[in-house]
Amino acid sequence: MKNTKKYIITIIVFVVVMLLILLFFIFRYNYIHLLNKSRELLEYLYTLDIGEYKYKSGAIYTETEILSTDYYFEGNGNIKVDDYKNVSFIIQSGDYCVSKTQLGEIKIEKKECHDFVTIEAQVNKNNNIISFIVNEKNLEYLISNSNDLNGKWVKPEYTDNIIIKSFDEDKHYIWFKDKDGNLSKSYSYSVECFFANKGEYDKNKYYCDGSIVSIDDINYIVLDDNMKDITIMKQISLDVKLSHCLDNVSDYCYYTTDGVSNYKWSKSYINYYLNNIYIKTLNDNIQSKLKEIPICDDFITSGCLNDEGCGGFTKNEINFNNWSCNNYSKSKIRILSYNEYVNIFEKIKNKTVLIGNYWLINSGVDNRGSSVQFNYNVYIKEEYTTKLDVKPVFTISKY
């Protein structure tokens, strides 16, 4: 008797479950049918050229021709294929709205369809600050150097304006998208660096190479400015003249009658002086933001610029030129490299700000160094024990 009751209960449960499953499929049939058919439709749409199309009961057409009459599902709507081959469509099928945004998934919703969402932006520029007034909230943006929609999406916090700081004068492209995957057209922008002449330094500005900025009433020449940091050189030389090497035995490179100790930046007395004595003259705020810069410490007679050796070039210069260096030393304060001097000399209009007879950091041929002359030429056979002017160079973090 007990077994009979068990079997009856099991059968009843089974029938109820099957009825529920049947009811589920009956009520979900339209949804499942539309989803499958819209996936087939989407697969075909990805083969179309860029443009706008109409949809009516499986027919895909333009104003001048019918492209396909395959039956997908009943409905009327619009289709777009954008410049990046992203497909979007909105089709009303009975009580359902079948839709897909450019960067979203297919949606089947029991509601009335509306038009495509249009994301628009108004672009305003102030030096390196780009402001975008947008017509939608909760947008993300993507920036690329090419009109290719490739890059990383960023979610900013904003009210009406999305504000971007740029320290790159190349042309850029930007796109905006909402949480549903609706995409704006591409907007292009570029920035122009600000040329300063003895103005107070402002970390939010983008300075041209060769600009002169003032910090604590001391003028510096801008060598490189970017989003993370700025590299500057003191315009006026230090009051004291210095040499890389001494003419007696010491902890630094030195010359004696018995032989020569090869110069390396790590063994330079100028390096010691700048990072132990001069550094203390800078205010605490600057000292706390000084970045350590890797400098090639190899004493190599060939392999880099004009086979002069790699010693003294920064790691960034070594990597950029595909040179090689096995050993680096780090300094918060240094002096100008040959490449940096040539770069700033070519860019700067007022050459007189570079006048002087001062040391460069590079090691040279015949165990001699490089220096700038009063005629702006570079002399590469300077004795390391010669005392010349020194113009400190350092990189300050903006954060």
mmCIF file of C-alpha atoms in Angstrom:
data_model
loop_
_atom_site.group_PDB
_atom_site.id
_atom_site.type_symbol
_atom_site.label_atom_id
_atom_site.label_comp_id
_atom_site.label_asym_id
_atom_site.label_seq_id
_atom_site.Cartn_x
_atom_site.Cartn_y
_atom_site.Cartn_z
ATOM 1 C CA MET A 1 0.000 0.000 0.000
ATOM 2 C CA LYS A 2 2.766 2.360 0.931
ATOM 3 C CA ASN A 3 4.590 1.651 -2.343
ATOM 4 C CA THR A 4 1.434 2.382 -4.335
ATOM 5 C CA LYS A 5 1.044 5.775 -2.662
ATOM 6 C CA LYS A 6 4.716 6.540 -3.361
ATOM 7 C CA TYR A 7 4.287 5.730 -7.052
ATOM 8 C CA ILE A 8 1.151 7.905 -7.284
ATOM 9 C CA ILE A 9 2.896 10.857 -5.631
ATOM 10 C CA THR A 10 5.888 10.450 -7.951
ATOM 11 C CA ILE A 11 3.655 10.391 -11.049
ATOM 12 C CA ILE A 12 1.724 13.456 -9.855
ATOM 13 C CA VAL A 13 4.972 15.373 -9.237
ATOM 14 C CA PHE A 14 6.279 14.336 -12.652
ATOM 15 C CA VAL A 15 3.066 15.465 -14.392
ATOM 16 C CA VAL A 16 3.117 18.799 -12.550
ATOM 17 C CA VAL A 17 6.754 19.394 -13.511
ATOM 18 C CA MET A 18 6.081 18.550 -17.132
ATOM 19 C CA LEU A 19 3.074 20.883 -17.177
ATOM 20 C CA LEU A 20 5.178 23.681 -15.730
ATOM 21 C CA ILE A 21 7.882 23.090 -18.340
ATOM 22 C CA LEU A 22 5.262 23.048 -21.088
ATOM 23 C CA LEU A 23 3.698 26.260 -19.820
ATOM 24 C CA PHE A 24 7.147 27.862 -19.605
ATOM 25 C CA PHE A 25 7.900 27.053 -23.252
ATOM 26 C CA ILE A 26 4.431 28.181 -24.352
ATOM 27 C CA PHE A 27 4.849 31.575 -22.716
ATOM 28 C CA ARG A 28 8.525 31.855 -23.715
ATOM 29 C CA TYR A 29 8.114 30.591 -27.265
ATOM 30 C CA ASN A 30 7.913 34.018 -28.854
ATOM 31 C CA TYR A 31 10.957 35.169 -26.915
ATOM 32 C CA ILE A 32 13.052 32.113 -27.839
ATOM 33 C CA HIS A 33 11.870 32.249 -31.450
ATOM 34 C CA LEU A 34 12.752 35.949 -31.795
ATOM 35 C CA LEU A 35 16.114 35.466 -30.127
ATOM 36 C CA ASN A 36 17.122 32.639 -32.463
ATOM 37 C CA LYS A 37 15.915 34.468 -35.553
ATOM 38 C CA SER A 38 17.562 37.742 -34.555
ATOM 39 C CA ARG A 39 20.856 35.894 -34.115
ATOM 40 C CA GLU A 40 20.517 34.607 -37.678
ATOM 41 C CA LEU A 41 19.701 38.135 -38.812
ATOM 42 C CA LEU A 42 22.744 39.560 -36.996
ATOM 43 C CA GLU A 43 25.056 37.049 -38.623
ATOM 44 C CA TYR A 44 23.874 38.246 -42.034
ATOM 45 C CA LEU A 45 24.057 41.938 -41.122
ATOM 46 C CA TYR A 46 27.773 41.677 -40.318
ATOM 47 C CA THR A 47 28.343 40.934 -44.019
ATOM 48 C CA LEU A 48 26.778 44.230 -45.147
ATOM 49 C CA ASP A 49 28.610 47.390 -46.132
ATOM 50 C CA ILE A 50 28.648 50.468 -43.926
ATOM 51 C CA GLY A 51 25.330 52.304 -44.131
ATOM 52 C CA GLU A 52 21.672 52.465 -43.068
ATOM 53 C CA TYR A 53 19.021 49.863 -43.973
ATOM 54 C CA LYS A 54 15.335 49.140 -43.480
ATOM 55 C CA TYR A 55 13.759 45.902 -42.215
ATOM 56 C CA LYS A 56 10.269 44.585 -43.005
ATOM 57 C CA SER A 57 9.181 40.999 -42.372
ATOM 58 C CA GLY A 58 12.539 39.498 -43.271
ATOM 59 C CA ALA A 59 13.296 41.873 -46.146
ATOM 60 C CA ILE A 60 16.397 44.023 -45.788
ATOM 61 C CA TYR A 61 16.504 46.929 -48.200
ATOM 62 C CA THR A 62 17.702 50.453 -48.927
ATOM 63 C CA GLU A 63 15.958 53.237 -50.771
ATOM 64 C CA THR A 64 17.215 51.821 -54.083
ATOM 65 C CA GLU A 65 17.461 48.037 -53.724
ATOM 66 C CA ILE A 66 16.380 44.936 -51.817
ATOM 67 C CA LEU A 67 19.365 43.078 -50.347
ATOM 68 C CA SER A 68 17.646 40.044 -48.832
ATOM 69 C CA THR A 69 14.138 38.574 -48.710
ATOM 70 C CA ASP A 70 14.919 35.663 -46.438
ATOM 71 C CA TYR A 71 12.232 35.242 -43.792
ATOM 72 C CA TYR A 72 13.621 35.874 -40.316
ATOM 73 C CA PHE A 73 10.624 37.125 -38.330
ATOM 74 C CA GLU A 74 7.676 39.463 -38.674
ATOM 75 C CA GLY A 75 8.437 43.069 -37.849
ATOM 76 C CA ASN A 76 9.447 46.530 -39.022
ATOM 77 C CA GLY A 77 12.498 48.539 -38.115
ATOM 78 C CA ASN A 78 15.828 50.152 -38.910
ATOM 79 C CA ILE A 79 19.383 48.833 -39.184
ATOM 80 C CA LYS A 80 22.758 50.603 -39.064
ATOM 81 C CA VAL A 81 26.274 49.385 -39.848
ATOM 82 C CA ASP A 82 28.751 52.003 -38.597
ATOM 83 C CA ASP A 83 32.244 52.943 -39.793
ATOM 84 C CA TYR A 84 33.806 50.242 -37.596
ATOM 85 C CA LYS A 85 31.420 47.484 -38.839
ATOM 86 C CA ASN A 86 29.447 47.534 -35.604
ATOM 87 C CA VAL A 87 25.800 46.546 -36.165
ATOM 88 C CA SER A 88 22.791 48.075 -34.419
ATOM 89 C CA PHE A 89 19.096 47.559 -35.088
ATOM 90 C CA ILE A 90 15.649 48.285 -33.650
ATOM 91 C CA ILE A 91 12.738 46.122 -34.888
ATOM 92 C CA GLN A 92 9.173 46.079 -33.587
ATOM 93 C CA SER A 93 7.753 42.545 -33.775
ATOM 94 C CA GLY A 94 4.230 42.448 -32.353
ATOM 95 C CA ASP A 95 4.414 43.228 -28.666
ATOM 96 C CA TYR A 96 8.168 42.767 -28.602
ATOM 97 C CA CYS A 97 11.030 45.160 -29.311
ATOM 98 C CA VAL A 98 14.060 43.376 -30.758
ATOM 99 C CA SER A 99 17.158 45.541 -30.520
ATOM 100 C CA LYS A 100 20.937 45.634 -30.515
ATOM 101 C CA THR A 101 23.243 48.593 -29.917
ATOM 102 C CA GLN A 102 26.636 48.918 -31.624
ATOM 103 C CA LEU A 103 28.537 47.570 -28.622
ATOM 104 C CA GLY A 104 25.746 45.672 -26.867
ATOM 105 C CA GLU A 105 23.984 42.307 -27.009
ATOM 106 C CA ILE A 106 20.632 41.403 -28.573
ATOM 107 C CA LYS A 107 17.678 42.340 -26.364
ATOM 108 C CA ILE A 108 14.115 40.975 -26.595
ATOM 109 C CA GLU A 109 11.775 43.160 -24.526
ATOM 110 C CA LYS A 110 7.980 43.247 -24.339
ATOM 111 C CA LYS A 111 7.559 46.960 -25.009
ATOM 112 C CA GLU A 112 7.248 49.547 -27.743
ATOM 113 C CA CYS A 113 10.505 50.381 -29.570
ATOM 114 C CA HIS A 114 11.960 53.892 -29.618
ATOM 115 C CA ASP A 115 14.494 55.543 -31.949
ATOM 116 C CA PHE A 116 18.237 54.968 -31.846
ATOM 117 C CA VAL A 117 19.967 56.764 -28.968
ATOM 118 C CA THR A 118 22.215 59.565 -30.217
ATOM 119 C CA ILE A 119 25.188 60.521 -28.043
ATOM 120 C CA GLU A 120 26.536 63.973 -28.851
ATOM 121 C CA ALA A 121 29.378 66.056 -27.484
ATOM 122 C CA GLN A 122 30.501 69.655 -27.784
ATOM 123 C CA VAL A 123 34.277 70.050 -27.704
ATOM 124 C CA ASN A 124 36.013 72.993 -25.975
ATOM 125 C CA LYS A 125 39.787 73.372 -25.646
ATOM 126 C CA ASN A 126 42.001 75.386 -23.321
ATOM 127 C CA ASN A 127 45.708 74.633 -23.801
ATOM 128 C CA ASN A 128 45.944 70.961 -22.809
ATOM 129 C CA ILE A 129 42.552 70.769 -21.102
ATOM 130 C CA ILE A 130 39.832 69.348 -23.350
ATOM 131 C CA SER A 131 36.231 69.678 -22.173
ATOM 132 C CA PHE A 132 33.383 67.653 -23.671
ATOM 133 C CA ILE A 133 29.825 68.775 -22.944
ATOM 134 C CA VAL A 134 27.745 65.600 -23.470
ATOM 135 C CA ASN A 135 24.000 65.045 -23.686
ATOM 136 C CA GLU A 136 23.934 61.788 -21.698
ATOM 137 C CA LYS A 137 24.916 60.701 -18.192
ATOM 138 C CA ASN A 138 27.050 57.782 -17.014
ATOM 139 C CA LEU A 139 29.133 57.643 -20.183
ATOM 140 C CA GLU A 140 32.501 56.002 -20.748
ATOM 141 C CA TYR A 141 35.107 57.200 -23.230
ATOM 142 C CA LEU A 142 37.864 55.654 -25.334
ATOM 143 C CA ILE A 143 40.841 57.537 -26.823
ATOM 144 C CA SER A 144 43.007 56.367 -29.736
ATOM 145 C CA ASN A 145 45.714 57.899 -31.905
ATOM 146 C CA SER A 146 43.896 56.510 -34.961
ATOM 147 C CA ASN A 147 40.278 56.477 -36.077
ATOM 148 C CA ASP A 148 40.045 52.755 -35.316
ATOM 149 C CA LEU A 149 38.003 52.451 -32.092
ATOM 150 C CA ASN A 150 40.829 50.521 -30.437
ATOM 151 C CA GLY A 151 41.785 51.157 -26.853
ATOM 152 C CA LYS A 152 40.674 50.975 -23.247
ATOM 153 C CA TRP A 153 37.341 52.332 -22.049
ATOM 154 C CA VAL A 154 37.491 54.767 -19.122
ATOM 155 C CA LYS A 155 34.601 55.518 -16.752
ATOM 156 C CA PRO A 156 34.955 59.137 -15.563
ATOM 157 C CA GLU A 157 33.120 60.956 -12.808
ATOM 158 C CA TYR A 158 31.439 64.069 -14.189
ATOM 159 C CA THR A 159 28.302 66.207 -14.137
ATOM 160 C CA ASP A 160 27.838 67.943 -17.494
ATOM 161 C CA ASN A 161 31.445 68.037 -18.722
ATOM 162 C CA ILE A 162 33.962 65.246 -19.271
ATOM 163 C CA ILE A 163 37.390 66.857 -18.834
ATOM 164 C CA ILE A 164 40.601 65.336 -20.197
ATOM 165 C CA LYS A 165 44.172 66.581 -19.821
ATOM 166 C CA SER A 166 46.506 65.831 -22.713
ATOM 167 C CA PHE A 167 50.259 66.282 -22.995
ATOM 168 C CA ASP A 168 50.574 64.976 -26.536
ATOM 169 C CA GLU A 169 50.334 67.239 -29.588
ATOM 170 C CA ASP A 170 49.381 64.389 -31.939
ATOM 171 C CA LYS A 171 45.839 64.157 -33.259
ATOM 172 C CA HIS A 172 43.570 62.008 -31.102
ATOM 173 C CA TYR A 173 40.150 60.444 -31.553
ATOM 174 C CA ILE A 174 37.601 59.933 -28.803
ATOM 175 C CA TRP A 175 34.323 57.987 -28.576
ATOM 176 C CA PHE A 176 31.620 57.886 -25.912
ATOM 177 C CA LYS A 177 29.280 55.028 -25.040
ATOM 178 C CA ASP A 178 26.475 54.516 -22.540
ATOM 179 C CA LYS A 179 25.774 51.534 -20.295
ATOM 180 C CA ASP A 180 23.624 49.914 -23.000
ATOM 181 C CA GLY A 181 26.391 50.000 -25.606
ATOM 182 C CA ASN A 182 25.163 52.956 -27.683
ATOM 183 C CA LEU A 183 28.154 54.583 -29.346
ATOM 184 C CA SER A 184 28.808 58.175 -30.379
ATOM 185 C CA LYS A 185 30.519 59.199 -33.579
ATOM 186 C CA SER A 186 34.259 59.847 -33.320
ATOM 187 C CA TYR A 187 35.426 63.294 -32.222
ATOM 188 C CA SER A 188 38.981 64.411 -32.972
ATOM 189 C CA TYR A 189 41.131 66.827 -31.023
ATOM 190 C CA SER A 190 44.724 67.931 -30.604
ATOM 191 C CA VAL A 191 46.497 70.248 -28.179
ATOM 192 C CA GLU A 192 49.165 72.886 -28.542
ATOM 193 C CA CYS A 193 51.845 73.279 -25.931
ATOM 194 C CA PHE A 194 52.051 76.539 -23.987
ATOM 195 C CA PHE A 195 55.243 78.546 -24.481
ATOM 196 C CA ALA A 196 56.115 80.279 -21.236
ATOM 197 C CA ASN A 197 58.697 83.002 -20.725
ATOM 198 C CA LYS A 198 59.629 83.140 -17.047
ATOM 199 C CA GLY A 199 56.082 82.422 -15.863
ATOM 200 C CA GLU A 200 55.403 80.693 -12.538
ATOM 201 C CA TYR A 201 55.316 76.920 -13.063
ATOM 202 C CA ASP A 202 51.844 75.351 -13.170
ATOM 203 C CA LYS A 203 51.759 71.546 -13.222
ATOM 204 C CA ASN A 204 48.365 71.583 -14.959
ATOM 205 C CA LYS A 205 49.734 73.300 -18.066
ATOM 206 C CA TYR A 206 51.468 71.589 -20.960
ATOM 207 C CA TYR A 207 54.716 73.470 -21.635
ATOM 208 C CA CYS A 208 56.614 73.550 -24.903
ATOM 209 C CA ASP A 209 60.201 72.330 -24.828
ATOM 210 C CA GLY A 210 62.350 75.407 -24.324
ATOM 211 C CA SER A 211 59.823 77.252 -22.189
ATOM 212 C CA ILE A 212 61.190 79.063 -19.160
ATOM 213 C CA VAL A 213 59.332 78.502 -15.905
ATOM 214 C CA SER A 214 60.001 79.932 -12.480
ATOM 215 C CA ILE A 215 60.076 77.946 -9.225
ATOM 216 C CA ASP A 216 60.965 79.788 -6.022
ATOM 217 C CA ASP A 217 62.099 82.751 -8.167
ATOM 218 C CA ILE A 218 64.627 80.561 -9.996
ATOM 219 C CA ASN A 219 64.267 80.155 -13.765
ATOM 220 C CA TYR A 220 64.404 76.731 -15.386
ATOM 221 C CA ILE A 221 64.331 75.610 -19.022
ATOM 222 C CA VAL A 222 61.708 72.950 -19.778
ATOM 223 C CA LEU A 223 63.311 69.923 -21.447
ATOM 224 C CA ASP A 224 60.300 67.593 -21.474
ATOM 225 C CA ASP A 225 56.753 67.824 -20.163
ATOM 226 C CA ASN A 226 54.239 65.000 -19.967
ATOM 227 C CA MET A 227 51.265 63.861 -17.929
ATOM 228 C CA LYS A 228 53.318 62.282 -15.153
ATOM 229 C CA ASP A 229 56.332 64.565 -14.736
ATOM 230 C CA ILE A 230 58.368 67.481 -16.057
ATOM 231 C CA THR A 231 62.129 67.593 -16.678
ATOM 232 C CA ILE A 232 63.813 70.979 -16.272
ATOM 233 C CA MET A 233 67.329 72.489 -16.329
ATOM 234 C CA LYS A 234 68.475 75.438 -14.245
ATOM 235 C CA GLN A 235 68.933 78.336 -16.675
ATOM 236 C CA ILE A 236 71.795 79.969 -14.806
ATOM 237 C CA SER A 237 74.809 77.847 -13.894
ATOM 238 C CA LEU A 238 75.747 77.151 -10.298
ATOM 239 C CA ASP A 239 77.999 79.718 -8.666
ATOM 240 C CA VAL A 240 80.725 77.111 -8.256
ATOM 241 C CA LYS A 241 82.612 75.505 -11.164
ATOM 242 C CA LEU A 242 83.087 71.742 -10.888
ATOM 243 C CA SER A 243 84.984 68.892 -12.505
ATOM 244 C CA HIS A 244 83.962 65.286 -13.000
ATOM 245 C CA CYS A 245 87.289 63.895 -11.835
ATOM 246 C CA LEU A 246 89.897 65.099 -9.387
ATOM 247 C CA ASP A 247 93.643 65.312 -9.957
ATOM 248 C CA ASN A 248 94.437 63.299 -6.858
ATOM 249 C CA VAL A 249 93.446 59.902 -5.469
ATOM 250 C CA SER A 250 89.894 60.027 -4.117
ATOM 251 C CA ASP A 251 86.579 58.222 -3.990
ATOM 252 C CA TYR A 252 85.734 59.856 -7.321
ATOM 253 C CA CYS A 253 87.360 59.353 -10.689
ATOM 254 C CA TYR A 254 90.871 60.780 -10.635
ATOM 255 C CA TYR A 255 94.053 61.276 -12.637
ATOM 256 C CA THR A 256 97.526 60.479 -11.344
ATOM 257 C CA THR A 257 100.953 60.156 -12.891
ATOM 258 C CA ASP A 258 100.587 56.390 -12.583
ATOM 259 C CA GLY A 259 97.446 56.111 -14.668
ATOM 260 C CA VAL A 260 93.924 57.205 -15.381
ATOM 261 C CA SER A 261 90.740 56.147 -13.621
ATOM 262 C CA ASN A 262 88.019 55.872 -16.247
ATOM 263 C CA TYR A 263 85.162 58.322 -15.828
ATOM 264 C CA LYS A 264 81.685 56.979 -14.975
ATOM 265 C CA TRP A 265 78.726 59.067 -13.846
ATOM 266 C CA SER A 266 78.537 57.085 -10.598
ATOM 267 C CA LYS A 267 82.149 58.130 -9.870
ATOM 268 C CA SER A 268 81.709 61.771 -10.922
ATOM 269 C CA TYR A 269 82.302 64.458 -8.310
ATOM 270 C CA ILE A 270 79.577 66.508 -10.038
ATOM 271 C CA ASN A 271 77.152 63.664 -9.357
ATOM 272 C CA TYR A 272 78.155 63.663 -5.693
ATOM 273 C CA TYR A 273 77.886 67.436 -5.384
ATOM 274 C CA LEU A 274 74.442 67.680 -7.017
ATOM 275 C CA ASN A 275 72.872 64.816 -5.044
ATOM 276 C CA ASN A 276 74.409 65.599 -1.654
ATOM 277 C CA ILE A 277 75.053 69.331 -1.502
ATOM 278 C CA TYR A 278 73.035 71.172 -4.145
ATOM 279 C CA ILE A 279 69.901 69.082 -3.485
ATOM 280 C CA LYS A 280 69.642 70.634 -0.013
ATOM 281 C CA THR A 281 69.125 74.087 -1.545
ATOM 282 C CA LEU A 282 65.828 72.954 -3.100
ATOM 283 C CA ASN A 283 62.637 73.346 -1.101
ATOM 284 C CA ASP A 284 61.173 70.323 0.684
ATOM 285 C CA ASN A 285 58.244 70.045 -1.720
ATOM 286 C CA ILE A 286 60.551 69.701 -4.748
ATOM 287 C CA GLN A 287 62.876 67.315 -2.925
ATOM 288 C CA SER A 288 59.964 65.016 -2.096
ATOM 289 C CA LYS A 289 58.917 64.844 -5.774
ATOM 290 C CA LEU A 290 62.316 64.312 -7.404
ATOM 291 C CA LYS A 291 62.422 61.157 -9.520
ATOM 292 C CA GLU A 292 65.463 58.914 -9.705
ATOM 293 C CA ILE A 293 66.624 58.639 -13.315
ATOM 294 C CA PRO A 294 68.631 55.581 -14.498
ATOM 295 C CA ILE A 295 71.798 56.686 -16.314
ATOM 296 C CA CYS A 296 74.091 54.400 -18.268
ATOM 297 C CA ASP A 297 77.216 53.802 -16.211
ATOM 298 C CA ASP A 298 79.126 51.686 -18.728
ATOM 299 C CA PHE A 299 82.478 52.977 -19.847
ATOM 300 C CA ILE A 300 82.229 51.837 -23.461
ATOM 301 C CA THR A 301 84.326 53.281 -26.273
ATOM 302 C CA SER A 302 81.714 52.578 -28.962
ATOM 303 C CA GLY A 303 78.160 51.456 -29.543
ATOM 304 C CA CYS A 304 76.003 54.564 -29.280
ATOM 305 C CA LEU A 305 75.947 58.036 -30.789
ATOM 306 C CA ASN A 306 78.645 58.288 -33.463
ATOM 307 C CA ASP A 307 80.432 55.439 -31.702
ATOM 308 C CA GLU A 308 81.231 57.784 -28.823
ATOM 309 C CA GLY A 309 80.035 55.321 -26.190
ATOM 310 C CA CYS A 310 76.839 54.930 -24.189
ATOM 311 C CA GLY A 311 77.997 56.273 -20.848
ATOM 312 C CA GLY A 312 75.880 59.163 -19.576
ATOM 313 C CA PHE A 313 72.758 58.597 -21.683
ATOM 314 C CA THR A 314 69.535 58.077 -19.758
ATOM 315 C CA LYS A 315 67.782 54.721 -19.904
ATOM 316 C CA ASN A 316 64.926 56.299 -21.878
ATOM 317 C CA GLU A 317 67.403 57.489 -24.521
ATOM 318 C CA ILE A 318 69.098 54.083 -24.642
ATOM 319 C CA ASN A 319 65.771 52.279 -25.132
ATOM 320 C CA PHE A 320 64.398 54.786 -27.634
ATOM 321 C CA ASN A 321 67.453 54.443 -29.882
ATOM 322 C CA ASN A 322 67.742 50.656 -29.432
ATOM 323 C CA TRP A 323 71.181 51.016 -27.916
ATOM 324 C CA SER A 324 72.437 48.813 -25.114
ATOM 325 C CA CYS A 325 73.789 49.337 -21.640
ATOM 326 C CA ASN A 326 74.626 46.727 -19.032
ATOM 327 C CA ASN A 327 74.967 48.899 -15.947
ATOM 328 C CA TYR A 328 72.941 51.861 -14.725
ATOM 329 C CA SER A 329 73.270 54.232 -11.808
ATOM 330 C CA LYS A 330 70.407 56.346 -10.535
ATOM 331 C CA SER A 331 70.444 60.043 -9.717
ATOM 332 C CA LYS A 332 67.781 62.499 -8.652
ATOM 333 C CA ILE A 333 69.817 65.396 -10.010
ATOM 334 C CA ARG A 334 72.074 65.176 -13.037
ATOM 335 C CA ILE A 335 73.267 67.262 -15.969
ATOM 336 C CA LEU A 336 72.269 67.441 -19.609
ATOM 337 C CA SER A 337 73.028 64.644 -22.076
ATOM 338 C CA TYR A 338 74.234 65.322 -25.614
ATOM 339 C CA ASN A 339 70.901 64.222 -27.123
ATOM 340 C CA GLU A 340 68.905 66.443 -24.804
ATOM 341 C CA TYR A 341 71.087 69.441 -25.630
ATOM 342 C CA VAL A 342 70.733 68.919 -29.407
ATOM 343 C CA ASN A 343 66.961 68.465 -29.045
ATOM 344 C CA ILE A 344 66.439 71.627 -27.018
ATOM 345 C CA PHE A 345 68.837 73.647 -29.189
ATOM 346 C CA GLU A 346 66.849 72.757 -32.317
ATOM 347 C CA LYS A 347 63.496 73.615 -30.721
ATOM 348 C CA ILE A 348 64.303 76.768 -28.837
ATOM 349 C CA LYS A 349 64.071 80.133 -30.604
ATOM 350 C CA ASN A 350 66.022 82.210 -28.125
ATOM 351 C CA LYS A 351 69.356 80.380 -28.178
ATOM 352 C CA THR A 352 70.894 82.807 -25.684
ATOM 353 C CA VAL A 353 69.213 81.002 -22.774
ATOM 354 C CA LEU A 354 71.553 78.087 -23.504
ATOM 355 C CA ILE A 355 74.711 80.169 -23.571
ATOM 356 C CA GLY A 356 77.649 79.166 -21.398
ATOM 357 C CA ASN A 357 80.549 76.763 -21.105
ATOM 358 C CA TYR A 358 79.130 73.896 -19.088
ATOM 359 C CA TRP A 359 79.440 70.159 -18.696
ATOM 360 C CA LEU A 360 77.407 67.468 -20.425
ATOM 361 C CA ILE A 361 77.024 64.073 -18.781
ATOM 362 C CA ASN A 362 78.322 61.848 -21.600
ATOM 363 C CA SER A 363 81.646 60.045 -21.592
ATOM 364 C CA GLY A 364 83.658 60.597 -24.770
ATOM 365 C CA VAL A 365 86.614 59.350 -26.776
ATOM 366 C CA ASP A 366 90.184 59.187 -25.435
ATOM 367 C CA ASN A 367 88.856 59.166 -21.883
ATOM 368 C CA ARG A 368 87.539 62.704 -22.223
ATOM 369 C CA GLY A 369 84.110 64.191 -21.758
ATOM 370 C CA SER A 370 81.639 66.475 -23.519
ATOM 371 C CA SER A 371 80.836 70.113 -22.873
ATOM 372 C CA VAL A 372 78.909 73.006 -24.382
ATOM 373 C CA GLN A 373 80.975 75.935 -25.613
ATOM 374 C CA PHE A 374 80.076 79.621 -25.684
ATOM 375 C CA ASN A 375 79.490 79.342 -29.450
ATOM 376 C CA TYR A 376 76.824 76.640 -28.740
ATOM 377 C CA ASN A 377 78.979 73.867 -30.246
ATOM 378 C CA VAL A 378 79.683 70.669 -28.324
ATOM 379 C CA TYR A 379 83.295 69.867 -27.535
ATOM 380 C CA ILE A 380 83.856 66.148 -26.880
ATOM 381 C CA LYS A 381 87.490 66.084 -25.783
ATOM 382 C CA GLU A 382 87.240 67.970 -22.523
ATOM 383 C CA GLU A 383 89.590 66.861 -19.742
ATOM 384 C CA TYR A 384 87.534 65.440 -16.879
ATOM 385 C CA THR A 385 89.601 67.400 -14.358
ATOM 386 C CA THR A 386 88.704 70.728 -15.988
ATOM 387 C CA LYS A 387 86.407 72.892 -13.875
ATOM 388 C CA LEU A 388 83.437 74.141 -15.894
ATOM 389 C CA ASP A 389 79.997 75.552 -15.180
ATOM 390 C CA VAL A 390 77.261 73.126 -14.141
ATOM 391 C CA LYS A 391 73.530 73.424 -14.926
ATOM 392 C CA PRO A 392 71.518 70.974 -12.795
ATOM 393 C CA VAL A 393 68.802 68.902 -14.451
ATOM 394 C CA PHE A 394 66.036 67.110 -12.562
ATOM 395 C CA THR A 395 62.631 65.504 -13.091
ATOM 396 C CA ILE A 396 59.703 66.410 -10.838
ATOM 397 C CA SER A 397 56.704 64.128 -10.389
ATOM 398 C CA LYS A 398 53.297 65.799 -10.755
ATOM 399 C CA TYR A 399 51.669 63.511 -8.217
#
